[in-house]
Amino acid sequence: MNTKMFCYQCEQTVGCTGCTGNAGVCGKKADTARLQDELTGALIGLARAVDGAETISKRTSQVIMEGLFTTVTNVSFDDAAIETMIQKVRAEKERLVPDCSKCQSSCGKTDEYDMQQLWDANEDVRSLKSLILFGIRGMAAYAYHANVLNYEDAEVNRFFCEALFKIGYEESVETLLPVVLKVGEINLKCMALLDKANTETYGTPEPTAVTLTVEKGPFIVVTGHDLKDLQLLLEQTEGKGINIYTHGEMLPAHAYPFLKKFSHLKGNFGTAWQNQQKEFDHLPAPILYTTNCLMPPKSSYADRVFTTEVVAFPGAVHIDEKKDFTPVIEKALELGGYKEDQILTGINGGTKVTTGFGHAAILSHAGTVVEAVKAGAIRHFFLVAGCDGAKPGRNYYTEFVKQTPSDSIILTLACGKFRFNDLDLGEIGGLPRLMDMGQCNDAYGAIQVAVALADAFGCSVNELPLSFVLSWYEQKAVCILLTLLHLGIKNIRLGPSLPAFLSPNILNFLVKNYGIAPITTPEEDIKTLLNHNK
């Protein structure tokens, strides 16, 4: 195995250039990173095998989605699990192209791709290929969640193959740039699909106050994003005297009517994902990881960690596709939970948070919002959204929200909101100034609100008194950013640092054509953004 690695797909990468040592900042070892590259190369080989096909089978699509999702940061740290996924991809290619692996000639269509070719490519080509690859990795997570609920889109499935194929074959900026923007276009369809899957399965989210208090007695903490896993756990724990608490991006689950009916779905535990090693330390309860957001567990709680779906960590008990959560339930009963109620707080001292302001909830008050803008009661909207992380400087987003003027509305989504979602910022015309729209994939809802407001005022989204202030960490943020670019949205503020995989030329292209800029200080950015539409 190699003793060195190269990875720069997340925001925390060393020196904003790349993790190149024996392990990444995320905790992955060099061998694990090498296996992720091998898996990606195998996926490109599978995409080559189906190139030109009018339809992609559900089986092939699922393998590609699982493979891409496995390579997202903070998903799988288990070399054995990744190796199994590699063999699954190769078996699918063999099924489509029998005896391909035995052939001695290089036909150019089914060979696996050597990722070293990408890392060694011209910096602009490498930059564009990285945007495509990291974008479809993030999109695969959204498609995967929709697929779990039996929703799929043939165009989305075909594009995964198209994008992988382009990574393996195209070698010019001119041919790769349109593919980058197409990632954003197809991701919009993918997010719409997941929005439909979630709302048709669990109902339309409703504004809901969620307590941060943990009641005494046995409980289970569920983290990640997958609502189906939460549903199954709630059903299997009903009547067993075990309470369920969400964590991180699972918080918005409290707003869905179908899930709210379970009385033992009690509240939310902890704050953002990067605080888990501190907040889970000696936790008297098991933690179920359903998607990304896994950090290497400390020994003090490693025996309480359970994984499912593509999430994996060496030594952790994995709940397979049968979805029998008995081991998690037994561990909760064994540990017993807290002896007394624990009144916990958010980062800013609040004892509850509110979620459920999806696009349907906000647009139900569209008339009120429009009139408030016309009357001058609402001067500006800020979408302060995206991923959180451990790097210093992310307190910018807390200070930004605190310093927004009292006649502005803050829309938020994804895990970055945990830096400020327990703040009480008051109301405007009966509407809270701070509205949590949900998970990262609910960026689709924010787009729907922006489009509806633009229609109401007879202008473009870029002419609205609306500013995008985004934080990014991993690949789902990449595909959302590409969707915003596909829609022509300009003047986005991005931080806490710019992606390491943006070459100077590609960054200049984004600045020139879309006005993307790094965050500076809350005071300066608020001043600039408020004056933008004047």
Coordinates of C-alpha atoms in Angstrom, one line a residue:
M1 CA 0.0 0.0 0.0
N2 CA 1.1 3.6 -0.6
T3 CA 2.2 5.5 2.5
K4 CA 1.2 8.9 1.1
M5 CA -2.0 10.4 -0.2
F6 CA -3.4 13.2 -2.1
C7 CA -6.9 14.6 -1.4
Y8 CA -8.3 18.1 -1.6
Q9 CA -12.0 17.6 -1.8
C10 CA -13.0 19.2 1.5
E11 CA -12.6 22.7 2.9
Q12 CA -10.4 21.7 5.8
T13 CA -7.6 20.2 3.6
V14 CA -4.1 21.0 4.8
G15 CA -2.9 24.5 4.0
C16 CA -5.8 25.0 1.5
T17 CA -3.8 22.9 -0.9
G18 CA -4.2 19.2 -0.2
C19 CA -3.7 16.4 2.3
T20 CA -0.6 14.7 1.2
G21 CA 0.8 12.9 4.2
N22 CA 0.0 9.6 5.9
A23 CA -3.5 10.8 6.9
G24 CA -6.0 13.5 6.0
V25 CA -7.4 16.1 8.4
C26 CA -10.7 14.2 8.3
G27 CA -9.0 11.2 9.8
K28 CA -8.7 9.0 6.7
K29 CA -5.5 7.1 6.4
A30 CA -3.4 7.2 3.2
D31 CA -4.5 3.6 2.3
T32 CA -8.1 4.6 2.6
A33 CA -7.6 7.6 0.3
R34 CA -5.9 5.3 -2.2
L35 CA -8.8 2.9 -2.1
Q36 CA -11.2 5.8 -2.7
D37 CA -9.2 6.7 -5.8
E38 CA -9.3 3.1 -6.9
L39 CA -13.1 3.0 -6.4
T40 CA -13.5 6.2 -8.4
G41 CA -11.4 4.7 -11.2
A42 CA -13.5 1.6 -11.2
L43 CA -16.7 3.7 -11.4
I44 CA -15.2 5.5 -14.5
G45 CA -14.6 2.1 -16.0
L46 CA -18.2 1.1 -15.3
A47 CA -19.4 4.4 -16.9
R48 CA -17.3 3.6 -20.0
A49 CA -19.0 0.2 -20.2
V50 CA -22.5 1.8 -20.4
D51 CA -21.4 4.7 -22.7
G52 CA -24.0 5.3 -25.3
A53 CA -26.8 3.3 -23.7
E54 CA -30.2 4.8 -24.0
T55 CA -31.2 3.6 -20.5
I56 CA -29.2 2.7 -17.4
S57 CA -30.6 -0.1 -15.4
K58 CA -31.7 0.5 -11.8
R59 CA -29.1 -2.0 -10.7
T60 CA -26.3 -0.2 -12.4
S61 CA -27.5 3.2 -11.2
Q62 CA -27.7 2.0 -7.6
V63 CA -24.1 0.7 -7.8
I64 CA -22.9 4.0 -9.2
M65 CA -24.7 6.1 -6.6
E66 CA -23.5 3.9 -3.7
G67 CA -19.9 4.1 -5.1
L68 CA -19.9 7.8 -5.4
F69 CA -21.6 8.4 -2.1
T70 CA -19.0 6.1 -0.4
T71 CA -16.2 8.6 -1.4
V72 CA -17.8 11.7 0.1
T73 CA -15.8 13.1 3.1
N74 CA -16.8 11.6 6.5
V75 CA -18.7 8.6 5.1
S76 CA -16.5 5.6 5.1
F77 CA -13.3 5.1 7.0
D78 CA -13.4 1.3 6.6
D79 CA -10.9 -0.1 4.0
A80 CA -12.7 -3.5 3.9
A81 CA -16.1 -1.8 3.2
I82 CA -14.5 0.3 0.4
E83 CA -12.8 -2.8 -1.1
T84 CA -16.2 -4.6 -1.1
M85 CA -17.7 -1.6 -2.9
I86 CA -14.9 -1.8 -5.5
Q87 CA -15.6 -5.4 -6.1
K88 CA -19.3 -4.6 -6.4
V89 CA -18.5 -2.0 -9.1
R90 CA -16.3 -4.4 -11.0
A91 CA -18.9 -7.2 -10.8
E92 CA -21.5 -4.9 -12.3
K93 CA -19.1 -4.0 -15.2
E94 CA -18.4 -7.7 -15.7
R95 CA -22.2 -8.4 -15.8
L96 CA -22.6 -5.7 -18.5
V97 CA -19.4 -6.6 -20.4
P98 CA -18.7 -10.3 -19.8
D99 CA -15.1 -11.4 -19.8
C100 CA -13.9 -7.8 -20.1
S101 CA -11.4 -8.3 -17.3
K102 CA -9.8 -11.3 -19.1
C103 CA -9.2 -9.3 -22.3
Q104 CA -5.6 -8.4 -23.0
S105 CA -6.2 -5.6 -25.4
S106 CA -7.1 -2.0 -24.3
C107 CA -10.3 -1.1 -26.1
G108 CA -10.5 2.3 -24.4
K109 CA -14.1 1.9 -23.3
T110 CA -14.1 -0.3 -20.3
D111 CA -10.6 0.2 -18.8
E112 CA -10.6 1.6 -15.3
Y113 CA -9.2 5.1 -14.9
D114 CA -6.0 5.8 -13.0
M115 CA -6.8 8.7 -10.8
Q116 CA -3.1 9.8 -10.8
Q117 CA -3.8 11.0 -14.4
L118 CA -6.3 13.5 -12.9
W119 CA -4.0 14.7 -10.1
D120 CA -1.1 15.1 -12.6
A121 CA -3.2 16.9 -15.3
N122 CA -2.9 20.5 -16.4
E123 CA -4.1 22.6 -13.4
D124 CA -7.1 24.0 -15.2
V125 CA -8.2 20.6 -16.5
R126 CA -7.6 19.1 -13.0
S127 CA -9.7 21.9 -11.5
L128 CA -12.7 21.4 -13.9
K129 CA -12.5 17.6 -13.5
S130 CA -12.4 18.0 -9.7
L131 CA -15.5 20.3 -9.8
I132 CA -17.3 17.6 -11.9
L133 CA -16.2 14.7 -9.7
F134 CA -16.9 16.4 -6.4
G135 CA -20.2 17.8 -7.6
I136 CA -21.5 14.4 -8.7
R137 CA -20.3 12.9 -5.4
G138 CA -22.5 15.3 -3.6
M139 CA -25.4 14.8 -6.0
A140 CA -25.1 11.0 -5.6
A141 CA -25.9 11.5 -1.9
Y142 CA -29.2 13.3 -2.8
A143 CA -30.1 10.8 -5.4
Y144 CA -29.4 8.0 -3.0
H145 CA -31.8 9.4 -0.4
A146 CA -34.5 9.7 -3.0
N147 CA -33.8 6.2 -4.3
V148 CA -34.3 4.8 -0.8
L149 CA -37.8 6.2 -0.9
N150 CA -38.3 4.6 -4.4
Y151 CA -38.0 7.9 -6.3
E152 CA -35.5 8.0 -9.2
D153 CA -35.0 10.1 -12.4
A154 CA -33.6 8.5 -15.6
E155 CA -31.9 11.7 -16.6
V156 CA -30.1 12.0 -13.3
N157 CA -29.0 8.4 -13.5
R158 CA -27.7 8.8 -17.1
F159 CA -25.8 12.0 -16.1
F160 CA -23.8 10.2 -13.5
C161 CA -22.4 8.0 -16.3
E162 CA -21.9 10.9 -18.6
A163 CA -20.0 12.9 -16.1
L164 CA -17.8 10.0 -15.1
F165 CA -17.1 9.2 -18.7
K166 CA -16.1 12.9 -19.3
I167 CA -13.7 12.7 -16.4
G168 CA -12.0 9.7 -18.0
Y169 CA -11.9 11.0 -21.5
E170 CA -12.1 14.8 -21.9
E171 CA -8.8 16.7 -21.6
S172 CA -9.6 20.3 -22.5
V173 CA -11.1 23.3 -20.7
E174 CA -13.5 23.9 -23.6
T175 CA -15.1 20.5 -23.4
L176 CA -15.1 20.2 -19.6
L177 CA -16.5 23.6 -18.7
P178 CA -20.0 22.9 -20.1
V179 CA -20.1 19.6 -18.1
V180 CA -19.3 21.6 -14.8
L181 CA -22.4 23.8 -15.4
K182 CA -24.4 20.7 -16.4
V183 CA -23.7 19.2 -13.0
G184 CA -25.5 22.2 -11.5
E185 CA -28.4 21.8 -13.9
I186 CA -28.9 18.1 -13.2
N187 CA -28.4 18.6 -9.5
L188 CA -31.4 21.0 -9.5
K189 CA -33.5 18.1 -10.9
C190 CA -32.0 15.8 -8.3
M191 CA -32.8 18.1 -5.4
A192 CA -36.4 18.6 -6.8
L193 CA -36.7 14.8 -6.9
L194 CA -35.6 14.4 -3.3
D195 CA -37.9 17.3 -2.2
K196 CA -40.8 15.4 -3.9
A197 CA -39.8 12.1 -2.3
N198 CA -39.6 13.6 1.2
T199 CA -42.8 15.6 1.1
E200 CA -44.9 12.9 -0.6
T201 CA -43.6 10.3 1.9
Y202 CA -43.6 12.3 5.1
G203 CA -45.8 15.3 4.4
T204 CA -45.0 19.0 4.0
P205 CA -42.7 20.4 6.7
E206 CA -44.3 22.7 9.3
P207 CA -42.6 25.3 11.5
T208 CA -41.8 23.4 14.7
A209 CA -40.0 24.3 17.9
V210 CA -37.6 21.6 19.0
T211 CA -36.3 21.2 22.5
L212 CA -32.7 20.7 23.3
T213 CA -33.5 19.0 26.7
V214 CA -32.8 15.3 26.9
E215 CA -35.2 13.5 29.2
K216 CA -34.0 10.9 31.7
G217 CA -34.1 7.2 30.6
P218 CA -32.8 5.2 27.6
F219 CA -32.4 7.1 24.4
I220 CA -30.8 6.9 20.9
V221 CA -29.1 9.7 19.0
V222 CA -29.6 9.6 15.2
T223 CA -27.3 11.6 13.0
G224 CA -26.9 12.1 9.3
H225 CA -29.6 12.9 6.7
D226 CA -31.6 9.8 5.9
L227 CA -35.3 10.1 6.9
K228 CA -36.1 6.5 6.0
D229 CA -33.7 5.2 8.6
L230 CA -35.2 7.5 11.2
Q231 CA -38.7 6.3 10.3
L232 CA -37.7 2.6 10.6
L233 CA -35.9 3.2 14.0
L234 CA -39.0 5.1 15.3
E235 CA -41.2 2.2 14.3
Q236 CA -38.9 -0.4 15.9
T237 CA -38.5 1.5 19.2
E238 CA -42.2 2.4 19.6
G239 CA -43.5 1.3 23.0
K240 CA -40.1 0.2 24.2
G241 CA -39.5 3.1 26.6
I242 CA -36.7 4.5 24.4
N243 CA -36.6 8.1 23.3
I244 CA -35.1 9.2 20.0
Y245 CA -33.1 12.4 19.5
T246 CA -31.9 13.9 16.3
H247 CA -28.4 15.3 15.8
G248 CA -27.0 17.6 13.2
E249 CA -28.7 17.5 9.8
M250 CA -31.3 15.2 11.1
L251 CA -32.9 18.1 13.0
P252 CA -35.4 19.1 10.2
A253 CA -37.0 15.6 10.6
H254 CA -39.0 17.1 13.5
A255 CA -41.0 19.3 11.0
Y256 CA -42.4 16.4 8.9
P257 CA -46.0 15.5 9.9
F258 CA -45.5 11.7 9.5
L259 CA -42.5 11.7 11.7
K260 CA -43.9 14.1 14.3
K261 CA -46.7 11.6 15.1
F262 CA -44.1 9.5 17.0
S263 CA -44.3 10.7 20.6
H264 CA -40.9 9.3 21.4
L265 CA -39.2 11.6 18.9
K266 CA -38.3 14.0 21.6
G267 CA -35.9 16.6 20.6
N268 CA -32.4 17.4 19.2
F269 CA -29.1 16.5 20.9
G270 CA -25.9 18.5 20.5
T271 CA -24.9 21.0 17.9
A272 CA -23.0 20.7 14.6
W273 CA -21.3 17.5 13.4
Q274 CA -17.7 18.7 14.1
N275 CA -18.5 18.9 17.8
Q276 CA -19.4 15.2 18.1
Q277 CA -16.2 14.0 19.6
K278 CA -16.7 16.3 22.5
E279 CA -20.5 16.0 22.8
F280 CA -20.6 12.2 22.4
D281 CA -17.8 11.7 24.9
H282 CA -19.1 9.3 27.6
L283 CA -22.7 9.7 26.2
P284 CA -24.9 7.1 28.0
A285 CA -26.6 6.2 24.7
P286 CA -25.9 4.7 21.3
I287 CA -25.4 6.9 18.2
L288 CA -26.7 5.7 14.8
Y289 CA -24.9 7.2 11.8
T290 CA -27.1 7.1 8.7
T291 CA -25.0 9.1 6.2
N292 CA -21.9 11.3 6.1
C293 CA -20.9 13.4 9.2
L294 CA -19.0 10.5 10.9
M295 CA -15.7 11.5 12.6
P296 CA -13.4 8.8 14.0
P297 CA -15.0 7.9 17.3
K298 CA -13.0 8.4 20.5
S299 CA -12.5 5.3 22.7
S300 CA -14.9 6.7 25.3
Y301 CA -17.9 6.1 23.0
A302 CA -16.6 3.8 20.2
D303 CA -18.7 0.9 21.6
R304 CA -21.8 3.0 21.2
V305 CA -21.3 3.8 17.5
F306 CA -23.6 2.0 14.9
T307 CA -23.5 2.7 11.2
T308 CA -25.8 1.9 8.3
E309 CA -26.1 2.4 4.6
V310 CA -22.7 3.3 3.1
V311 CA -21.3 4.7 6.4
A312 CA -18.6 2.5 7.9
F313 CA -15.9 2.6 10.5
P314 CA -13.6 -0.3 11.5
G315 CA -15.0 -2.1 14.5
A316 CA -18.4 -0.4 14.5
V317 CA -21.5 -2.5 14.3
H318 CA -23.0 -2.1 10.9
I319 CA -26.8 -2.4 10.4
D320 CA -27.2 -4.0 7.0
E321 CA -30.0 -3.7 4.4
K322 CA -32.3 -5.8 6.5
K323 CA -32.6 -2.8 8.8
D324 CA -32.9 -4.7 12.0
F325 CA -32.0 -2.1 14.7
T326 CA -32.1 -4.6 17.5
P327 CA -28.4 -4.1 18.4
V328 CA -28.9 -0.4 18.7
I329 CA -32.0 -0.8 20.8
E330 CA -30.3 -3.3 23.1
K331 CA -27.4 -1.0 23.7
A332 CA -29.8 1.9 24.6
L333 CA -31.5 -0.3 27.2
E334 CA -28.2 -1.5 28.5
L335 CA -26.8 2.0 28.9
G336 CA -30.0 3.4 30.4
G337 CA -29.5 7.1 29.5
Y338 CA -29.3 9.9 32.0
K339 CA -30.6 9.5 35.5
E340 CA -32.2 13.0 35.4
D341 CA -33.4 15.3 32.7
Q342 CA -30.5 17.2 31.1
I343 CA -31.3 20.8 30.1
L344 CA -28.8 21.4 27.3
T345 CA -28.3 24.5 25.2
G346 CA -27.2 25.5 21.8
I347 CA -23.9 27.4 21.1
N348 CA -25.4 30.7 22.1
G349 CA -27.3 29.4 25.2
G350 CA -30.7 28.9 23.7
T351 CA -32.7 25.9 25.0
K352 CA -34.7 25.3 21.8
V353 CA -34.4 25.7 18.0
T354 CA -37.1 26.1 15.4
T355 CA -37.1 24.3 12.0
G356 CA -39.6 23.5 9.3
F357 CA -39.6 26.8 7.3
G358 CA -39.5 25.0 3.9
H359 CA -40.5 26.6 0.7
A360 CA -44.2 25.7 1.2
A361 CA -44.3 27.3 4.6
I362 CA -42.6 30.5 3.6
L363 CA -44.5 30.9 0.3
S364 CA -47.8 30.4 2.2
H365 CA -47.0 33.8 3.6
A366 CA -45.8 35.2 0.3
G367 CA -48.4 38.0 0.3
T368 CA -47.3 39.2 3.8
V369 CA -43.6 39.1 2.7
V370 CA -44.2 41.0 -0.5
E371 CA -46.3 43.7 1.3
A372 CA -43.6 44.0 4.0
V373 CA -41.0 44.6 1.4
K374 CA -43.1 47.2 -0.4
A375 CA -43.8 48.9 2.9
G376 CA -40.1 49.0 3.8
A377 CA -40.6 46.7 6.9
I378 CA -38.3 44.1 5.2
R379 CA -35.2 45.7 3.6
H380 CA -33.2 42.7 2.7
F381 CA -33.0 38.9 2.7
F382 CA -29.8 37.0 3.6
L383 CA -29.4 33.3 2.8
V384 CA -26.8 32.3 5.3
A385 CA -26.3 28.6 4.6
G386 CA -24.0 25.7 4.1
C387 CA -21.8 23.3 5.9
D388 CA -20.1 23.8 9.2
G389 CA -16.6 22.7 10.1
A390 CA -13.9 22.9 12.7
K391 CA -11.5 25.4 11.1
P392 CA -11.1 28.7 12.9
G393 CA -12.8 31.6 11.3
R394 CA -16.3 30.1 11.0
N395 CA -17.5 32.3 13.9
Y396 CA -17.8 34.8 11.0
Y397 CA -21.2 33.4 10.3
T398 CA -22.4 33.8 13.8
E399 CA -21.3 37.4 13.9
F400 CA -22.7 38.0 10.4
V401 CA -26.2 36.9 11.6
K402 CA -26.0 38.8 14.8
Q403 CA -25.1 42.0 12.9
T404 CA -27.7 41.8 10.2
P405 CA -30.1 44.8 10.5
S406 CA -33.4 44.4 12.4
D407 CA -35.3 44.9 9.1
S408 CA -33.8 41.9 7.4
I409 CA -34.8 38.3 7.2
I410 CA -32.2 35.5 7.5
L411 CA -33.0 32.2 5.7
T412 CA -30.7 29.3 6.6
L413 CA -30.3 25.6 5.9
A414 CA -27.7 22.8 6.4
C415 CA -25.5 22.3 9.4
G416 CA -23.9 25.7 9.4
K417 CA -27.0 27.1 11.1
F418 CA -25.9 25.5 14.4
R419 CA -23.6 28.4 15.0
F420 CA -26.6 30.7 15.3
N421 CA -30.0 28.8 15.2
D422 CA -30.6 29.1 18.9
L423 CA -30.6 32.9 18.7
D424 CA -33.8 34.9 19.2
L425 CA -33.7 37.6 16.5
G426 CA -37.3 38.7 16.9
E427 CA -40.0 39.0 14.3
I428 CA -41.1 41.2 11.4
G429 CA -44.9 41.4 10.8
G430 CA -45.4 38.1 12.8
L431 CA -42.7 36.3 10.8
P432 CA -39.5 35.2 12.6
R433 CA -36.4 37.0 11.3
L434 CA -34.5 33.7 11.4
M435 CA -36.0 30.8 9.4
D436 CA -34.5 27.3 9.2
M437 CA -35.4 25.8 5.8
G438 CA -33.9 22.3 6.6
Q439 CA -31.1 20.1 5.4
C440 CA -28.4 21.0 2.8
N441 CA -30.5 19.4 0.1
D442 CA -33.3 21.8 0.9
A443 CA -31.4 24.5 -1.0
Y444 CA -33.9 23.6 -3.6
G445 CA -36.5 25.2 -1.4
A446 CA -34.5 28.4 -1.0
I447 CA -34.3 28.5 -4.8
Q448 CA -38.0 28.1 -5.1
V449 CA -38.6 31.0 -2.7
A450 CA -36.1 33.2 -4.6
V451 CA -37.8 32.5 -7.9
A452 CA -41.3 33.1 -6.4
L453 CA -40.2 36.5 -5.0
A454 CA -38.6 37.4 -8.3
D455 CA -41.9 36.6 -10.1
A456 CA -43.8 38.7 -7.5
F457 CA -41.6 41.7 -8.0
G458 CA -41.3 41.2 -11.8
C459 CA -37.5 41.1 -11.7
S460 CA -34.6 38.6 -11.8
V461 CA -33.3 36.8 -8.8
N462 CA -30.1 38.9 -9.0
E463 CA -32.2 42.1 -8.8
L464 CA -33.9 41.0 -5.6
P465 CA -32.8 42.4 -2.2
L466 CA -31.4 38.9 -1.6
S467 CA -27.8 37.9 -0.8
F468 CA -26.2 34.5 -0.6
V469 CA -23.6 34.0 2.1
L470 CA -22.4 30.5 2.0
S471 CA -20.1 28.2 4.1
W472 CA -18.8 25.1 2.5
Y473 CA -17.1 21.9 3.8
E474 CA -17.7 18.9 1.5
Q475 CA -19.0 17.8 -1.8
K476 CA -22.7 18.4 -1.4
A477 CA -21.9 22.1 -1.0
V478 CA -20.0 21.8 -4.3
C479 CA -23.0 20.6 -6.3
I480 CA -25.3 23.2 -4.7
L481 CA -22.9 26.0 -5.6
L482 CA -22.8 24.7 -9.2
T483 CA -26.6 24.7 -9.2
L484 CA -26.6 28.4 -8.2
L485 CA -24.2 29.1 -11.0
H486 CA -26.3 27.2 -13.5
L487 CA -29.2 29.5 -12.5
G488 CA -27.0 32.5 -13.1
I489 CA -27.0 33.7 -9.5
K490 CA -24.2 36.2 -8.9
N491 CA -22.3 37.9 -6.1
I492 CA -22.2 34.9 -3.8
R493 CA -20.0 35.3 -0.7
L494 CA -18.1 32.0 0.0
G495 CA -16.0 30.9 2.9
P496 CA -14.4 30.3 5.2
S497 CA -11.8 29.7 2.5
L498 CA -12.0 29.1 -1.3
P499 CA -11.8 25.5 -2.6
A500 CA -8.2 24.3 -3.1
F501 CA -9.3 22.6 -6.3
L502 CA -10.0 26.0 -8.0
S503 CA -7.0 26.9 -10.2
P504 CA -6.3 30.6 -10.6
N505 CA -7.7 30.6 -14.1
I506 CA -11.0 28.8 -13.2
L507 CA -11.4 31.1 -10.1
N508 CA -10.9 34.1 -12.3
F509 CA -13.6 32.8 -14.6
L510 CA -16.0 32.4 -11.7
V511 CA -15.2 35.9 -10.4
K512 CA -15.5 37.5 -13.8
N513 CA -18.8 35.8 -14.8
Y514 CA -20.5 35.3 -11.5
G515 CA -19.0 37.8 -9.1
I516 CA -18.0 35.0 -6.5
A517 CA -16.0 36.5 -3.7
P518 CA -14.5 35.3 -0.5
I519 CA -16.0 36.4 2.8
T520 CA -14.1 39.3 4.5
T521 CA -15.6 40.7 7.7
P522 CA -19.2 40.6 8.7
E523 CA -19.3 44.4 8.9
E524 CA -17.8 44.9 5.5
D525 CA -19.8 42.2 3.8
I526 CA -23.1 43.3 5.2
K527 CA -22.4 46.9 4.1
T528 CA -21.5 45.7 0.6
L529 CA -24.4 43.4 0.2
L530 CA -27.0 45.9 1.4
N531 CA -25.7 48.4 -1.1
H532 CA -25.6 45.9 -4.0
N533 CA -29.2 46.3 -5.2
K534 CA -29.4 50.1 -4.7

